Amino acid sequence: AAFLELGDKVPSHVTNVVLKAALNTHRVQMHVNNLLSGKWAEIVSSHIISKAYYNNGKPGEAFKWAKKAGEACEEIMAKSASSYDEEGIPPNWYLPIVDCVLNNLRKIAYDSDKETKATMGMIMPTAGGKNQREAYDLIRAFLNLCNQKEKAVGARSKKMGTLFIVNHLFKLAIRINLLRGTALFIRSVDNPHFPSFDLFAKSQTVTYNYYKGRLNMMEENYTEAETCLDYALKHCHKGSVGNKTRVLQFLIPLKLLKNQAPHKDLFSKYPLQQYEDIVRAIKTGNLRLYNELLRKYEDFFVSKGIYLLMVRLKRYVYCNLVRKVFKLNEKYKSSKPQQISLKVFRAAFKFHGVEVSEDNFDEIECIIANLIHEKFVKGYLAHGRALVLSTKSDKFPKKNLPS
């Protein structure tokens, strides 16, 4: 499998020679057929040829060969025995090769679709193209094979391939917007008969929890999403700043939703400028800044599928802005510190760029009513008198609110 990847574990001069020679498809197939037979010869030759075409800037042609290697792998897996052979070799020994072939197929499918769109003069849309869909369908067939009943159990089982196959499917499903089938993938893993996560590589379990967390966010299952992303962050390789940053891009909004602000040291370790700005706006109750940041980072938040969640976090900005109004009212020793006219809130909102009619307080009343309903503020609205009346103490009962 390490040789098939032609990555860092293979000397660069060997990789260059192999990829250059592999453009002569006839010659490669002849040499491989001298070393291997049947479907294994087809897998190895097709895979190397696909890598050669991809390296030569021809992802479209590369995909044809990558798919051919994947289909040959599927046949091998479908016919594999379900117990040890005479030499004591486990039936799932080929799974690292399958992972290598499918990883190559998925990546080339994306780049070949991208090339097709560019050739047609179109911008690559969120929903993917034909080759990615074909790769998705083929990889899904591997999942069906892993879920079949067999004699082998635990580390010897085909189910040891389920996690990396599901991870490939997650990546494609998000890319080509085929989310409706992901619940089935999760059920394939989250069942009592599935091998222990201790048997899998940490890279696989971290990737699984990362994508499962993202998918739960899309379904607004925020508690489950946070659990998964916490796992991914905790078990991610300590030196992998890039991967930890990717996890934090989704985990930070979930923590903020639970009133938990990240420590400032986090922003010095990871490139998360957009969240550092967002946290500052929330803590200071700076509504103008928060709205500007939503516009500034809109493309980023939309691309991550969290824009609506970021809009939802605005309630904390409102809460801290209301808190500031009450503090100012107390500072200047108002005769009735528990009563504040809606005109005062209108002035505060207007200062932060929210235009409110002189005679109509509906928008402000709605915002404050929601804060009271969600128990961010203790008090009530006197609609007829255009006043907000609060309790004498503990006006803001949520102690862990970022402020």
mmCIF file of C-alpha atoms in Angstrom:
data_model
loop_
_atom_site.group_PDB
_atom_site.id
_atom_site.type_symbol
_atom_site.label_atom_id
_atom_site.label_comp_id
_atom_site.label_asym_id
_atom_site.label_seq_id
_atom_site.Cartn_x
_atom_site.Cartn_y
_atom_site.Cartn_z
ATOM 1 C CA ALA A 1 0.000 0.000 0.000
ATOM 2 C CA ALA A 2 2.887 2.374 0.794
ATOM 3 C CA PHE A 3 4.343 1.829 -2.674
ATOM 4 C CA LEU A 4 0.979 2.346 -4.374
ATOM 5 C CA GLU A 5 0.593 5.702 -2.636
ATOM 6 C CA LEU A 6 3.921 6.823 -4.160
ATOM 7 C CA GLY A 7 4.171 9.289 -1.289
ATOM 8 C CA ASP A 8 6.848 10.234 1.243
ATOM 9 C CA LYS A 9 7.668 6.607 2.074
ATOM 10 C CA VAL A 10 8.886 6.005 -1.484
ATOM 11 C CA PRO A 11 12.114 7.779 -2.614
ATOM 12 C CA SER A 12 11.289 10.702 -4.904
ATOM 13 C CA HIS A 13 13.553 9.477 -7.719
ATOM 14 C CA VAL A 14 11.729 6.126 -7.717
ATOM 15 C CA THR A 15 8.340 7.886 -7.794
ATOM 16 C CA ASN A 16 9.435 10.079 -10.719
ATOM 17 C CA VAL A 17 10.696 7.107 -12.729
ATOM 18 C CA VAL A 18 7.515 5.088 -12.085
ATOM 19 C CA LEU A 19 5.162 7.947 -12.994
ATOM 20 C CA LYS A 20 7.087 8.809 -16.142
ATOM 21 C CA ALA A 21 7.174 5.210 -17.300
ATOM 22 C CA ALA A 22 3.525 4.649 -16.440
ATOM 23 C CA LEU A 23 2.381 6.983 -19.222
ATOM 24 C CA ASN A 24 3.217 4.079 -21.517
ATOM 25 C CA THR A 25 0.164 2.093 -20.400
ATOM 26 C CA HIS A 26 0.965 -0.954 -22.542
ATOM 27 C CA ARG A 27 4.414 -1.302 -21.040
ATOM 28 C CA VAL A 28 3.195 -0.890 -17.461
ATOM 29 C CA GLN A 29 0.500 -3.527 -17.875
ATOM 30 C CA MET A 30 3.020 -5.944 -19.407
ATOM 31 C CA HIS A 31 5.530 -5.517 -16.554
ATOM 32 C CA VAL A 32 2.869 -5.792 -13.847
ATOM 33 C CA ASN A 33 1.380 -8.904 -15.486
ATOM 34 C CA ASN A 34 4.818 -10.530 -15.234
ATOM 35 C CA LEU A 35 4.764 -9.976 -11.464
ATOM 36 C CA LEU A 36 1.090 -10.384 -10.584
ATOM 37 C CA SER A 37 -1.923 -12.130 -12.010
ATOM 38 C CA GLY A 38 -5.649 -11.587 -12.375
ATOM 39 C CA LYS A 39 -7.361 -8.698 -10.635
ATOM 40 C CA TRP A 40 -4.289 -7.790 -8.585
ATOM 41 C CA ALA A 41 -2.379 -7.029 -11.759
ATOM 42 C CA GLU A 42 -5.298 -4.884 -12.939
ATOM 43 C CA ILE A 43 -5.470 -3.012 -9.625
ATOM 44 C CA VAL A 44 -1.762 -2.199 -9.483
ATOM 45 C CA SER A 45 -1.350 -1.245 -13.149
ATOM 46 C CA SER A 46 -4.542 0.830 -13.304
ATOM 47 C CA HIS A 47 -3.695 2.628 -10.068
ATOM 48 C CA ILE A 48 -0.153 3.531 -11.143
ATOM 49 C CA ILE A 49 -1.361 4.667 -14.579
ATOM 50 C CA SER A 50 -3.994 6.885 -12.943
ATOM 51 C CA LYS A 51 -1.308 8.469 -10.746
ATOM 52 C CA ALA A 52 0.852 9.052 -13.821
ATOM 53 C CA TYR A 53 -1.917 10.777 -15.787
ATOM 54 C CA TYR A 54 -2.857 12.877 -12.750
ATOM 55 C CA ASN A 55 0.769 13.896 -12.218
ATOM 56 C CA ASN A 56 0.897 14.852 -15.896
ATOM 57 C CA GLY A 57 -2.059 17.255 -15.513
ATOM 58 C CA LYS A 58 -4.749 14.998 -17.001
ATOM 59 C CA PRO A 59 -7.227 14.291 -14.156
ATOM 60 C CA GLY A 60 -10.007 13.331 -16.588
ATOM 61 C CA GLU A 61 -7.993 10.471 -18.057
ATOM 62 C CA ALA A 62 -6.637 9.640 -14.592
ATOM 63 C CA PHE A 63 -10.174 9.160 -13.250
ATOM 64 C CA LYS A 64 -10.948 6.438 -15.814
ATOM 65 C CA TRP A 65 -7.985 4.392 -14.608
ATOM 66 C CA ALA A 66 -8.625 5.153 -10.930
ATOM 67 C CA LYS A 67 -12.193 3.926 -11.300
ATOM 68 C CA LYS A 68 -10.958 0.802 -13.053
ATOM 69 C CA ALA A 69 -8.642 0.081 -10.104
ATOM 70 C CA GLY A 70 -11.547 0.655 -7.687
ATOM 71 C CA GLU A 71 -13.841 -1.739 -9.542
ATOM 72 C CA ALA A 72 -11.155 -4.427 -9.538
ATOM 73 C CA CYS A 73 -10.736 -3.917 -5.769
ATOM 74 C CA GLU A 74 -14.466 -4.352 -5.313
ATOM 75 C CA GLU A 75 -14.330 -7.715 -7.091
ATOM 76 C CA ILE A 76 -11.423 -8.853 -4.919
ATOM 77 C CA MET A 77 -13.248 -7.846 -1.750
ATOM 78 C CA ALA A 78 -16.503 -9.493 -2.838
ATOM 79 C CA LYS A 79 -14.744 -12.830 -3.449
ATOM 80 C CA SER A 80 -12.414 -12.756 -0.438
ATOM 81 C CA ALA A 81 -12.664 -15.577 2.080
ATOM 82 C CA SER A 82 -14.237 -14.979 5.467
ATOM 83 C CA SER A 83 -11.675 -16.935 7.499
ATOM 84 C CA TYR A 84 -7.910 -17.496 7.700
ATOM 85 C CA ASP A 85 -6.281 -19.191 4.719
ATOM 86 C CA GLU A 86 -3.781 -22.038 4.958
ATOM 87 C CA GLU A 87 -0.855 -19.707 5.709
ATOM 88 C CA GLY A 88 -2.701 -17.982 8.554
ATOM 89 C CA ILE A 89 -3.124 -14.681 6.717
ATOM 90 C CA PRO A 90 -6.232 -12.765 7.866
ATOM 91 C CA PRO A 91 -8.959 -12.291 5.239
ATOM 92 C CA ASN A 92 -8.833 -8.496 5.439
ATOM 93 C CA TRP A 93 -5.085 -8.112 4.779
ATOM 94 C CA TYR A 94 -5.818 -6.133 1.596
ATOM 95 C CA LEU A 95 -7.758 -3.306 3.322
ATOM 96 C CA PRO A 96 -4.824 -0.821 3.347
ATOM 97 C CA ILE A 97 -4.601 -1.277 -0.438
ATOM 98 C CA VAL A 98 -8.349 -0.643 -0.786
ATOM 99 C CA ASP A 99 -7.976 2.553 1.279
ATOM 100 C CA CYS A 100 -5.113 3.734 -0.927
ATOM 101 C CA VAL A 101 -7.090 3.049 -4.143
ATOM 102 C CA LEU A 102 -10.269 4.735 -2.862
ATOM 103 C CA ASN A 103 -8.385 7.757 -1.569
ATOM 104 C CA ASN A 104 -6.819 8.195 -5.007
ATOM 105 C CA LEU A 105 -10.216 7.734 -6.689
ATOM 106 C CA ARG A 106 -11.932 10.347 -4.518
ATOM 107 C CA LYS A 107 -9.252 13.017 -4.968
ATOM 108 C CA ILE A 108 -8.976 12.523 -8.723
ATOM 109 C CA ALA A 109 -12.780 12.568 -9.084
ATOM 110 C CA TYR A 110 -12.887 16.029 -7.512
ATOM 111 C CA ASP A 111 -10.080 17.453 -9.646
ATOM 112 C CA SER A 112 -11.442 15.904 -12.849
ATOM 113 C CA ASP A 113 -14.863 17.458 -12.208
ATOM 114 C CA LYS A 114 -13.161 20.758 -11.484
ATOM 115 C CA GLU A 115 -11.283 20.527 -14.770
ATOM 116 C CA THR A 116 -14.515 19.760 -16.629
ATOM 117 C CA LYS A 117 -16.254 22.799 -15.150
ATOM 118 C CA ALA A 118 -13.302 25.026 -15.976
ATOM 119 C CA THR A 119 -13.232 23.737 -19.562
ATOM 120 C CA MET A 120 -16.919 24.518 -19.905
ATOM 121 C CA GLY A 121 -16.328 28.025 -18.585
ATOM 122 C CA MET A 122 -18.346 27.409 -15.401
ATOM 123 C CA ILE A 123 -17.446 28.024 -11.769
ATOM 124 C CA MET A 124 -17.255 24.844 -9.679
ATOM 125 C CA PRO A 125 -20.545 24.759 -7.726
ATOM 126 C CA THR A 126 -21.084 23.338 -4.248
ATOM 127 C CA ALA A 127 -22.935 20.373 -5.740
ATOM 128 C CA GLY A 128 -20.325 18.172 -7.381
ATOM 129 C CA GLY A 129 -20.101 16.715 -10.837
ATOM 130 C CA LYS A 130 -20.476 13.411 -12.615
ATOM 131 C CA ASN A 131 -17.190 11.778 -11.624
ATOM 132 C CA GLN A 132 -17.613 12.487 -7.926
ATOM 133 C CA ARG A 133 -21.058 10.930 -8.041
ATOM 134 C CA GLU A 134 -19.636 7.841 -9.766
ATOM 135 C CA ALA A 135 -16.892 7.624 -7.126
ATOM 136 C CA TYR A 136 -19.515 7.984 -4.380
ATOM 137 C CA ASP A 137 -21.622 5.135 -5.806
ATOM 138 C CA LEU A 138 -18.598 2.853 -6.163
ATOM 139 C CA ILE A 139 -17.293 3.527 -2.650
ATOM 140 C CA ARG A 140 -20.781 2.949 -1.256
ATOM 141 C CA ALA A 141 -20.684 -0.536 -2.777
ATOM 142 C CA PHE A 142 -17.601 -1.225 -0.628
ATOM 143 C CA LEU A 143 -19.595 -0.264 2.469
ATOM 144 C CA ASN A 144 -22.233 -2.821 1.568
ATOM 145 C CA LEU A 145 -19.508 -5.475 1.353
ATOM 146 C CA CYS A 146 -18.167 -4.507 4.788
ATOM 147 C CA ASN A 147 -21.644 -4.843 6.296
ATOM 148 C CA GLN A 148 -22.132 -8.408 5.062
ATOM 149 C CA LYS A 149 -22.182 -11.237 7.600
ATOM 150 C CA GLU A 150 -18.891 -13.137 7.950
ATOM 151 C CA LYS A 151 -17.115 -15.616 10.194
ATOM 152 C CA ALA A 152 -14.158 -13.348 10.996
ATOM 153 C CA VAL A 153 -14.585 -10.952 13.921
ATOM 154 C CA GLY A 154 -12.787 -7.972 15.455
ATOM 155 C CA ALA A 155 -9.468 -7.027 13.882
ATOM 156 C CA ARG A 156 -9.813 -9.870 11.312
ATOM 157 C CA SER A 157 -13.157 -8.664 9.993
ATOM 158 C CA LYS A 158 -13.971 -6.765 6.826
ATOM 159 C CA LYS A 159 -15.629 -4.284 9.162
ATOM 160 C CA MET A 160 -12.145 -2.944 9.849
ATOM 161 C CA GLY A 161 -12.517 -1.234 6.480
ATOM 162 C CA THR A 162 -15.836 0.393 7.360
ATOM 163 C CA LEU A 163 -14.371 3.448 9.069
ATOM 164 C CA PHE A 164 -12.089 4.600 6.262
ATOM 165 C CA ILE A 165 -14.812 3.846 3.689
ATOM 166 C CA VAL A 166 -17.376 5.890 5.650
ATOM 167 C CA ASN A 167 -14.825 8.724 5.937
ATOM 168 C CA HIS A 168 -14.396 8.785 2.147
ATOM 169 C CA LEU A 169 -18.187 8.818 1.761
ATOM 170 C CA PHE A 170 -18.555 11.669 4.269
ATOM 171 C CA LYS A 171 -16.075 13.784 2.329
ATOM 172 C CA LEU A 172 -17.832 13.153 -0.969
ATOM 173 C CA ALA A 173 -21.337 13.550 0.471
ATOM 174 C CA ILE A 174 -20.543 17.010 1.843
ATOM 175 C CA ARG A 175 -18.791 17.993 -1.371
ATOM 176 C CA ILE A 176 -21.611 16.933 -3.715
ATOM 177 C CA ASN A 177 -24.483 17.661 -1.330
ATOM 178 C CA LEU A 178 -25.710 14.087 -0.857
ATOM 179 C CA LEU A 179 -26.384 14.344 2.863
ATOM 180 C CA ARG A 180 -29.567 12.280 2.953
ATOM 181 C CA GLY A 181 -27.639 8.998 2.989
ATOM 182 C CA THR A 182 -25.168 9.886 5.728
ATOM 183 C CA ALA A 183 -27.414 8.667 8.567
ATOM 184 C CA LEU A 184 -27.037 5.127 7.168
ATOM 185 C CA PHE A 185 -23.247 5.480 7.208
ATOM 186 C CA ILE A 186 -23.325 6.557 10.851
ATOM 187 C CA ARG A 187 -25.537 3.591 11.756
ATOM 188 C CA SER A 188 -22.975 1.289 10.138
ATOM 189 C CA VAL A 189 -20.442 2.432 12.729
ATOM 190 C CA ASP A 190 -22.548 3.329 15.764
ATOM 191 C CA ASN A 191 -23.902 -0.119 16.492
ATOM 192 C CA PRO A 192 -23.072 -2.575 19.298
ATOM 193 C CA HIS A 193 -21.581 -5.163 16.903
ATOM 194 C CA PHE A 194 -19.007 -2.783 15.440
ATOM 195 C CA PRO A 195 -15.349 -3.406 16.405
ATOM 196 C CA SER A 196 -13.943 -1.263 19.224
ATOM 197 C CA PHE A 197 -12.487 2.100 18.203
ATOM 198 C CA ASP A 198 -9.296 0.991 19.993
ATOM 199 C CA LEU A 199 -8.624 -1.342 17.047
ATOM 200 C CA PHE A 200 -8.574 1.507 14.526
ATOM 201 C CA ALA A 201 -5.924 4.083 13.735
ATOM 202 C CA LYS A 202 -6.475 7.365 15.569
ATOM 203 C CA SER A 203 -6.469 9.188 12.222
ATOM 204 C CA GLN A 204 -9.574 7.217 11.196
ATOM 205 C CA THR A 205 -11.514 7.740 14.442
ATOM 206 C CA VAL A 206 -10.648 11.450 14.516
ATOM 207 C CA THR A 207 -11.746 11.919 10.896
ATOM 208 C CA TYR A 208 -14.975 10.026 11.551
ATOM 209 C CA ASN A 209 -15.879 12.150 14.575
ATOM 210 C CA TYR A 210 -14.942 15.358 12.764
ATOM 211 C CA TYR A 211 -17.333 14.674 9.880
ATOM 212 C CA LYS A 212 -20.013 13.194 12.122
ATOM 213 C CA GLY A 213 -19.832 16.390 14.173
ATOM 214 C CA ARG A 214 -20.191 18.542 11.068
ATOM 215 C CA LEU A 215 -23.171 16.533 9.850
ATOM 216 C CA ASN A 216 -24.860 16.809 13.249
ATOM 217 C CA MET A 217 -24.348 20.574 13.100
ATOM 218 C CA MET A 218 -26.166 20.656 9.773
ATOM 219 C CA GLU A 219 -29.054 18.791 11.421
ATOM 220 C CA GLU A 220 -28.911 21.216 14.402
ATOM 221 C CA ASN A 221 -28.048 18.346 16.760
ATOM 222 C CA TYR A 222 -25.635 20.631 18.562
ATOM 223 C CA THR A 223 -25.038 18.515 21.685
ATOM 224 C CA GLU A 224 -24.021 15.447 19.666
ATOM 225 C CA ALA A 225 -21.979 17.649 17.311
ATOM 226 C CA GLU A 226 -20.048 19.124 20.239
ATOM 227 C CA THR A 227 -19.325 15.652 21.670
ATOM 228 C CA CYS A 228 -17.928 14.458 18.340
ATOM 229 C CA LEU A 229 -15.820 17.558 17.720
ATOM 230 C CA ASP A 230 -14.490 17.500 21.287
ATOM 231 C CA TYR A 231 -13.309 13.938 20.620
ATOM 232 C CA ALA A 232 -11.711 14.963 17.325
ATOM 233 C CA LEU A 233 -9.835 17.861 18.944
ATOM 234 C CA LYS A 234 -8.698 15.827 21.955
ATOM 235 C CA HIS A 235 -7.373 12.907 19.901
ATOM 236 C CA CYS A 236 -5.974 14.887 16.968
ATOM 237 C CA HIS A 237 -2.196 14.632 16.591
ATOM 238 C CA LYS A 238 -0.671 17.331 18.813
ATOM 239 C CA GLY A 239 1.529 18.611 15.987
ATOM 240 C CA SER A 240 -1.262 18.862 13.435
ATOM 241 C CA VAL A 241 -2.103 22.570 13.625
ATOM 242 C CA GLY A 242 -4.025 22.453 10.341
ATOM 243 C CA ASN A 243 -6.355 19.667 11.418
ATOM 244 C CA LYS A 244 -6.923 21.180 14.859
ATOM 245 C CA THR A 245 -7.775 24.485 13.187
ATOM 246 C CA ARG A 246 -10.366 22.730 11.006
ATOM 247 C CA VAL A 247 -11.981 21.184 14.086
ATOM 248 C CA LEU A 248 -11.985 24.486 15.977
ATOM 249 C CA GLN A 249 -13.692 26.269 13.079
ATOM 250 C CA PHE A 250 -16.805 24.275 13.975
ATOM 251 C CA LEU A 251 -16.260 23.688 17.680
ATOM 252 C CA ILE A 252 -15.865 27.347 18.693
ATOM 253 C CA PRO A 253 -19.370 28.391 17.507
ATOM 254 C CA LEU A 254 -20.840 25.420 19.404
ATOM 255 C CA LYS A 255 -19.021 26.444 22.571
ATOM 256 C CA LEU A 256 -20.217 30.026 22.147
ATOM 257 C CA LEU A 257 -23.760 28.738 21.769
ATOM 258 C CA LYS A 258 -23.369 27.195 25.242
ATOM 259 C CA ASN A 259 -22.065 30.509 26.641
ATOM 260 C CA GLN A 260 -18.452 29.285 26.715
ATOM 261 C CA ALA A 261 -15.927 31.714 25.276
ATOM 262 C CA PRO A 262 -12.557 30.278 24.149
ATOM 263 C CA HIS A 263 -9.433 31.353 26.035
ATOM 264 C CA LYS A 264 -7.494 34.145 24.349
ATOM 265 C CA ASP A 265 -4.360 31.933 24.149
ATOM 266 C CA LEU A 266 -6.182 29.743 21.641
ATOM 267 C CA PHE A 267 -6.045 32.518 19.056
ATOM 268 C CA SER A 268 -2.274 32.835 19.385
ATOM 269 C CA LYS A 269 -1.844 29.125 18.600
ATOM 270 C CA TYR A 270 -4.233 28.766 15.670
ATOM 271 C CA PRO A 271 -5.124 31.018 12.701
ATOM 272 C CA LEU A 272 -8.702 31.823 13.714
ATOM 273 C CA GLN A 273 -8.846 35.577 13.227
ATOM 274 C CA GLN A 274 -12.529 35.595 12.301
ATOM 275 C CA TYR A 275 -13.483 33.992 15.619
ATOM 276 C CA GLU A 276 -11.189 36.229 17.632
ATOM 277 C CA ASP A 277 -13.049 39.219 16.155
ATOM 278 C CA ILE A 278 -16.440 37.580 16.742
ATOM 279 C CA VAL A 279 -15.655 36.848 20.411
ATOM 280 C CA ARG A 280 -14.504 40.434 20.922
ATOM 281 C CA ALA A 281 -17.762 41.770 19.447
ATOM 282 C CA ILE A 282 -19.842 39.438 21.669
ATOM 283 C CA LYS A 283 -17.956 40.277 24.857
ATOM 284 C CA THR A 284 -18.216 44.024 24.304
ATOM 285 C CA GLY A 285 -21.831 43.932 23.103
ATOM 286 C CA ASN A 286 -20.669 45.722 19.963
ATOM 287 C CA LEU A 287 -23.600 45.123 17.625
ATOM 288 C CA ARG A 288 -22.193 47.313 14.872
ATOM 289 C CA LEU A 289 -18.921 45.376 14.837
ATOM 290 C CA TYR A 290 -20.728 42.014 14.918
ATOM 291 C CA ASN A 291 -22.871 42.931 11.907
ATOM 292 C CA GLU A 292 -19.765 44.130 10.048
ATOM 293 C CA LEU A 293 -18.000 40.846 10.822
ATOM 294 C CA LEU A 294 -20.956 38.811 9.570
ATOM 295 C CA ARG A 295 -20.691 40.673 6.268
ATOM 296 C CA LYS A 296 -16.891 40.477 6.163
ATOM 297 C CA TYR A 297 -16.711 36.733 6.834
ATOM 298 C CA GLU A 298 -20.014 35.785 5.181
ATOM 299 C CA ASP A 299 -18.383 33.695 2.452
ATOM 300 C CA PHE A 300 -16.338 31.777 5.026
ATOM 301 C CA PHE A 301 -19.320 31.064 7.301
ATOM 302 C CA VAL A 302 -21.534 30.069 4.366
ATOM 303 C CA SER A 303 -18.855 27.734 2.972
ATOM 304 C CA LYS A 304 -18.661 25.994 6.363
ATOM 305 C CA GLY A 305 -22.460 25.780 6.642
ATOM 306 C CA ILE A 306 -22.518 27.753 9.908
ATOM 307 C CA TYR A 307 -23.778 31.177 8.818
ATOM 308 C CA LEU A 308 -27.214 30.720 10.440
ATOM 309 C CA LEU A 309 -25.525 29.562 13.640
ATOM 310 C CA MET A 310 -23.432 32.738 13.660
ATOM 311 C CA VAL A 311 -26.612 34.786 13.226
ATOM 312 C CA ARG A 312 -28.105 32.877 16.152
ATOM 313 C CA LEU A 313 -25.140 33.909 18.325
ATOM 314 C CA LYS A 314 -26.190 37.526 17.893
ATOM 315 C CA ARG A 315 -28.475 37.108 20.908
ATOM 316 C CA TYR A 316 -25.357 37.229 23.125
ATOM 317 C CA VAL A 317 -24.388 40.526 21.535
ATOM 318 C CA TYR A 318 -27.887 41.864 22.259
ATOM 319 C CA CYS A 319 -27.634 40.614 25.850
ATOM 320 C CA ASN A 320 -24.301 42.313 26.504
ATOM 321 C CA LEU A 321 -25.528 45.508 24.837
ATOM 322 C CA VAL A 322 -28.592 45.514 27.120
ATOM 323 C CA ARG A 323 -26.280 44.834 30.068
ATOM 324 C CA LYS A 324 -24.199 47.892 29.148
ATOM 325 C CA VAL A 325 -27.331 50.075 29.004
ATOM 326 C CA PHE A 326 -28.348 48.956 32.509
ATOM 327 C CA LYS A 327 -24.832 49.575 33.852
ATOM 328 C CA LEU A 328 -24.777 53.080 32.413
ATOM 329 C CA ASN A 329 -28.195 53.716 33.902
ATOM 330 C CA GLU A 330 -26.898 52.673 37.328
ATOM 331 C CA LYS A 331 -23.640 54.601 36.912
ATOM 332 C CA TYR A 332 -25.446 57.869 36.441
ATOM 333 C CA LYS A 333 -27.598 57.124 39.494
ATOM 334 C CA SER A 334 -30.967 57.189 37.891
ATOM 335 C CA SER A 335 -33.812 57.664 40.358
ATOM 336 C CA LYS A 336 -35.383 54.481 38.981
ATOM 337 C CA PRO A 337 -32.452 52.216 37.995
ATOM 338 C CA GLN A 338 -34.803 49.274 37.422
ATOM 339 C CA GLN A 339 -36.809 51.175 34.808
ATOM 340 C CA ILE A 340 -35.367 52.148 31.445
ATOM 341 C CA SER A 341 -37.271 53.772 28.629
ATOM 342 C CA LEU A 342 -37.233 52.041 25.255
ATOM 343 C CA LYS A 343 -35.995 55.368 23.889
ATOM 344 C CA VAL A 344 -32.693 54.748 25.691
ATOM 345 C CA PHE A 345 -32.392 51.317 24.045
ATOM 346 C CA ARG A 346 -33.287 52.874 20.706
ATOM 347 C CA ALA A 347 -30.400 55.324 21.118
ATOM 348 C CA ALA A 348 -28.032 52.434 21.934
ATOM 349 C CA PHE A 349 -29.186 50.406 18.937
ATOM 350 C CA LYS A 350 -29.008 53.456 16.678
ATOM 351 C CA PHE A 351 -25.428 54.062 17.825
ATOM 352 C CA HIS A 352 -24.640 50.531 16.608
ATOM 353 C CA GLY A 353 -26.161 51.103 13.189
ATOM 354 C CA VAL A 354 -29.667 49.701 13.735
ATOM 355 C CA GLU A 355 -32.227 52.163 12.410
ATOM 356 C CA VAL A 356 -35.390 52.167 14.514
ATOM 357 C CA SER A 357 -38.446 54.339 13.844
ATOM 358 C CA GLU A 358 -39.007 57.192 16.293
ATOM 359 C CA ASP A 359 -42.555 56.018 16.952
ATOM 360 C CA ASN A 360 -42.196 52.265 16.559
ATOM 361 C CA PHE A 361 -40.338 50.156 19.154
ATOM 362 C CA ASP A 362 -41.529 46.787 17.831
ATOM 363 C CA GLU A 363 -38.093 45.544 16.791
ATOM 364 C CA ILE A 364 -36.464 46.522 20.098
ATOM 365 C CA GLU A 365 -39.366 45.077 22.095
ATOM 366 C CA CYS A 366 -39.063 41.819 20.161
ATOM 367 C CA ILE A 367 -35.312 41.561 20.875
ATOM 368 C CA ILE A 368 -35.702 42.285 24.599
ATOM 369 C CA ALA A 369 -38.746 40.001 24.912
ATOM 370 C CA ASN A 370 -36.705 37.130 23.451
ATOM 371 C CA LEU A 371 -33.874 37.807 25.914
ATOM 372 C CA ILE A 372 -36.369 37.716 28.788
ATOM 373 C CA HIS A 373 -38.002 34.543 27.441
ATOM 374 C CA GLU A 374 -34.630 32.791 27.142
ATOM 375 C CA LYS A 375 -33.797 33.906 30.705
ATOM 376 C CA PHE A 376 -30.862 36.077 29.714
ATOM 377 C CA VAL A 377 -32.565 39.023 31.421
ATOM 378 C CA LYS A 378 -34.844 39.031 34.480
ATOM 379 C CA GLY A 379 -37.665 41.507 34.033
ATOM 380 C CA TYR A 380 -40.624 42.366 31.853
ATOM 381 C CA LEU A 381 -41.783 44.818 29.210
ATOM 382 C CA ALA A 382 -44.364 47.481 29.967
ATOM 383 C CA HIS A 383 -45.601 47.932 26.426
ATOM 384 C CA GLY A 384 -48.079 50.749 27.161
ATOM 385 C CA ARG A 385 -45.443 52.795 28.994
ATOM 386 C CA ALA A 386 -42.580 51.886 26.608
ATOM 387 C CA LEU A 387 -40.434 50.733 29.527
ATOM 388 C CA VAL A 388 -38.212 47.800 30.416
ATOM 389 C CA LEU A 389 -38.496 46.888 34.096
ATOM 390 C CA SER A 390 -35.899 44.610 35.677
ATOM 391 C CA THR A 391 -35.329 43.012 39.064
ATOM 392 C CA LYS A 392 -33.197 44.862 41.634
ATOM 393 C CA SER A 393 -30.549 42.129 41.694
ATOM 394 C CA ASP A 394 -29.334 39.353 39.421
ATOM 395 C CA LYS A 395 -30.688 40.980 36.266
ATOM 396 C CA PHE A 396 -28.542 38.700 34.109
ATOM 397 C CA PRO A 397 -28.771 35.227 35.667
ATOM 398 C CA LYS A 398 -26.672 33.323 33.112
ATOM 399 C CA LYS A 399 -23.327 33.590 34.909
ATOM 400 C CA ASN A 400 -21.221 31.980 32.211
ATOM 401 C CA LEU A 401 -22.364 34.328 29.464
ATOM 402 C CA PRO A 402 -19.295 35.598 27.526
ATOM 403 C CA SER A 403 -18.752 39.151 28.719
#
